[in-house]
């Protein structure tokens, strides 16, 4: 058995010894997280200083996917130039929102039959364009529709 402070001291000390980086428990430049399980120890490094789950979505609903999941889906889809990516039940529009930022060579379209979901999608698109100062020619749109 060991205490979390002992683990922090050992890992922080080793990082310092190898890389000659100072260790700070507050106002740090890089976050190293240690998770101990019964059989394993997981060591992770945060790649940024803030959570990415809310980077594009400002209006959430009960069906809104986390933007990080949508970004992973878009990467796995390997979208090609000129393709249209359709999200027929887009909820808050996370897939089109992530797609238009990651890939300017495809068109991302999201729609939903639920009035509030369609409104959230349009608000999220508007807010993203404002916050990120995106050009209006970005290949993305959202609609309210029904099959």
Tab-separated table of C-alpha atoms in Angstrom:
chain	number	residue	atom	x	y	z
A	1	UNK	CA	0.000	0.000	0.000
A	2	UNK	CA	1.073	3.533	-0.671
A	3	UNK	CA	-0.397	7.013	-0.443
A	4	UNK	CA	-1.267	9.172	-3.435
A	5	UNK	CA	1.278	11.746	-2.297
A	6	UNK	CA	3.983	9.044	-2.376
A	7	UNK	CA	3.010	8.097	-5.929
A	8	UNK	CA	3.007	11.767	-6.958
A	9	UNK	CA	6.444	12.261	-5.413
A	10	UNK	CA	7.911	9.172	-7.092
A	11	UNK	CA	6.494	9.891	-10.571
A	12	UNK	CA	7.147	13.637	-10.389
A	13	UNK	CA	10.695	12.991	-9.196
A	14	UNK	CA	11.369	10.568	-12.036
A	15	UNK	CA	9.998	13.008	-14.629
A	16	UNK	CA	12.275	15.664	-13.166
A	17	UNK	CA	15.303	13.341	-13.215
A	18	UNK	CA	14.782	12.284	-16.843
A	19	UNK	CA	13.537	15.511	-18.452
A	20	UNK	CA	14.804	18.134	-15.951
A	21	UNK	CA	11.316	19.620	-15.694
A	22	UNK	CA	10.151	21.260	-12.506
A	23	UNK	CA	7.231	19.723	-10.652
A	24	UNK	CA	4.255	21.892	-9.664
A	25	UNK	CA	1.074	20.578	-8.059
A	26	UNK	CA	-0.789	23.817	-8.945
A	27	UNK	CA	-0.552	25.997	-12.058
A	28	UNK	CA	1.198	23.165	-13.884
A	29	UNK	CA	2.154	23.093	-17.565
A	30	UNK	CA	1.450	19.397	-18.017
A	31	UNK	CA	-0.892	17.141	-16.067
A	32	UNK	CA	0.171	13.568	-15.334
A	33	UNK	CA	-2.591	11.347	-13.917
A	34	UNK	CA	-1.974	8.020	-12.191
A	35	UNK	CA	-4.843	5.538	-11.769
A	36	UNK	CA	-4.198	2.417	-9.724
A	37	UNK	CA	-6.289	-0.701	-10.194
A	38	UNK	CA	-6.001	-3.988	-8.344
A	39	UNK	CA	-3.745	-5.489	-11.022
A	40	UNK	CA	-2.549	-2.478	-13.044
A	41	UNK	CA	-1.367	1.088	-12.949
A	42	UNK	CA	-2.441	3.505	-15.691
A	43	UNK	CA	-0.399	6.627	-16.356
A	44	UNK	CA	-1.952	9.276	-18.593
A	45	UNK	CA	-0.927	12.724	-19.743
A	46	UNK	CA	-3.472	15.447	-20.449
A	47	UNK	CA	-2.822	17.005	-23.837
A	48	UNK	CA	-4.394	20.370	-23.081
A	49	UNK	CA	-5.304	22.523	-20.104
A	50	UNK	CA	-9.072	22.379	-20.533
A	51	UNK	CA	-11.676	19.767	-21.229
A	52	UNK	CA	-12.516	19.253	-24.887
A	53	UNK	CA	-16.021	17.950	-24.327
A	54	UNK	CA	-17.583	21.412	-24.650
A	55	UNK	CA	-15.398	22.965	-27.329
A	56	UNK	CA	-18.132	23.274	-29.985
A	57	UNK	CA	-21.480	22.729	-28.294
A	58	UNK	CA	-23.053	25.562	-26.308
A	59	UNK	CA	-26.682	24.371	-26.388
A	60	UNK	CA	-27.074	20.841	-25.027
A	61	UNK	CA	-30.059	18.535	-25.227
A	62	UNK	CA	-30.802	14.999	-24.053
A	63	UNK	CA	-29.417	13.477	-27.275
A	64	UNK	CA	-26.351	15.666	-27.822
A	65	UNK	CA	-23.214	13.606	-28.394
A	66	UNK	CA	-19.963	14.738	-26.828
A	67	UNK	CA	-17.839	16.567	-29.406
A	68	UNK	CA	-14.810	14.389	-28.640
A	69	UNK	CA	-16.803	11.279	-29.635
A	70	UNK	CA	-17.955	12.987	-32.847
A	71	UNK	CA	-14.406	14.007	-33.732
A	72	UNK	CA	-13.280	10.399	-33.316
A	73	UNK	CA	-16.156	9.163	-35.498
A	74	UNK	CA	-15.242	11.629	-38.248
A	75	UNK	CA	-11.602	10.557	-38.185
A	76	UNK	CA	-12.562	6.885	-38.322
A	77	UNK	CA	-14.901	7.556	-41.272
A	78	UNK	CA	-11.971	8.887	-43.337
A	79	UNK	CA	-14.162	11.409	-45.153
A	80	UNK	CA	-12.959	12.138	-48.678
A	81	UNK	CA	-12.932	15.374	-50.671
A	82	UNK	CA	-16.385	16.302	-51.963
A	83	UNK	CA	-18.309	13.811	-49.834
A	84	UNK	CA	-21.441	14.748	-47.919
A	85	UNK	CA	-21.623	13.636	-44.305
A	86	UNK	CA	-25.239	13.381	-43.211
A	87	UNK	CA	-26.369	13.180	-39.596
A	88	UNK	CA	-30.128	12.513	-39.934
A	89	UNK	CA	-30.867	12.686	-36.187
A	90	UNK	CA	-28.328	15.301	-35.188
A	91	UNK	CA	-29.653	16.329	-31.769
A	92	UNK	CA	-27.469	19.351	-31.022
A	93	UNK	CA	-25.458	19.063	-34.235
A	94	UNK	CA	-22.197	17.780	-32.729
A	95	UNK	CA	-21.150	15.776	-35.800
A	96	UNK	CA	-21.591	18.661	-38.282
A	97	UNK	CA	-19.986	21.067	-35.795
A	98	UNK	CA	-16.879	18.929	-35.388
A	99	UNK	CA	-16.740	18.005	-39.048
A	100	UNK	CA	-16.755	21.559	-40.361
A	101	UNK	CA	-13.763	22.365	-38.171
A	102	UNK	CA	-11.775	19.243	-38.958
A	103	UNK	CA	-12.357	19.013	-42.695
A	104	UNK	CA	-13.093	21.838	-45.110
A	105	UNK	CA	-13.201	19.531	-48.143
A	106	UNK	CA	-16.518	17.817	-47.345
A	107	UNK	CA	-20.030	19.090	-46.637
A	108	UNK	CA	-21.569	18.344	-43.227
A	109	UNK	CA	-25.341	18.361	-42.929
A	110	UNK	CA	-27.361	17.707	-39.793
A	111	UNK	CA	-31.105	17.563	-39.360
A	112	UNK	CA	-33.664	16.482	-36.824
A	113	UNK	CA	-37.434	16.091	-36.736
A	114	UNK	CA	-37.680	17.478	-33.205
A	115	UNK	CA	-38.149	21.235	-33.233
A	116	UNK	CA	-35.969	21.897	-30.164
A	117	UNK	CA	-33.134	19.725	-31.505
A	118	UNK	CA	-33.169	21.584	-34.826
A	119	UNK	CA	-33.130	24.905	-32.967
A	120	UNK	CA	-30.176	23.739	-30.813
A	121	UNK	CA	-28.280	22.717	-33.931
A	122	UNK	CA	-28.761	26.124	-35.552
A	123	UNK	CA	-27.814	27.943	-32.328
A	124	UNK	CA	-24.689	25.810	-31.960
A	125	UNK	CA	-23.696	26.496	-35.580
A	126	UNK	CA	-24.249	30.231	-35.099
A	127	UNK	CA	-22.315	30.294	-31.817
A	128	UNK	CA	-19.434	28.303	-33.283
A	129	UNK	CA	-19.114	30.661	-36.242
A	130	UNK	CA	-19.102	33.636	-33.873
A	131	UNK	CA	-16.753	32.145	-31.270
A	132	UNK	CA	-14.273	30.688	-33.730
A	133	UNK	CA	-14.629	33.559	-36.210
A	134	UNK	CA	-15.294	31.019	-38.947
A	135	UNK	CA	-16.011	32.229	-42.428
A	136	UNK	CA	-19.615	31.893	-43.585
A	137	UNK	CA	-18.524	29.708	-46.515
A	138	UNK	CA	-17.837	26.826	-44.123
A	139	UNK	CA	-19.414	23.708	-45.587
A	140	UNK	CA	-21.984	22.973	-42.889
A	141	UNK	CA	-25.711	23.379	-42.385
A	142	UNK	CA	-28.540	22.235	-40.170
A	143	UNK	CA	-32.233	21.731	-40.905
A	144	UNK	CA	-35.505	20.585	-39.417
A	145	UNK	CA	-36.900	17.704	-41.410
A	146	UNK	CA	-39.002	14.559	-41.290
A	147	UNK	CA	-38.793	11.369	-43.284
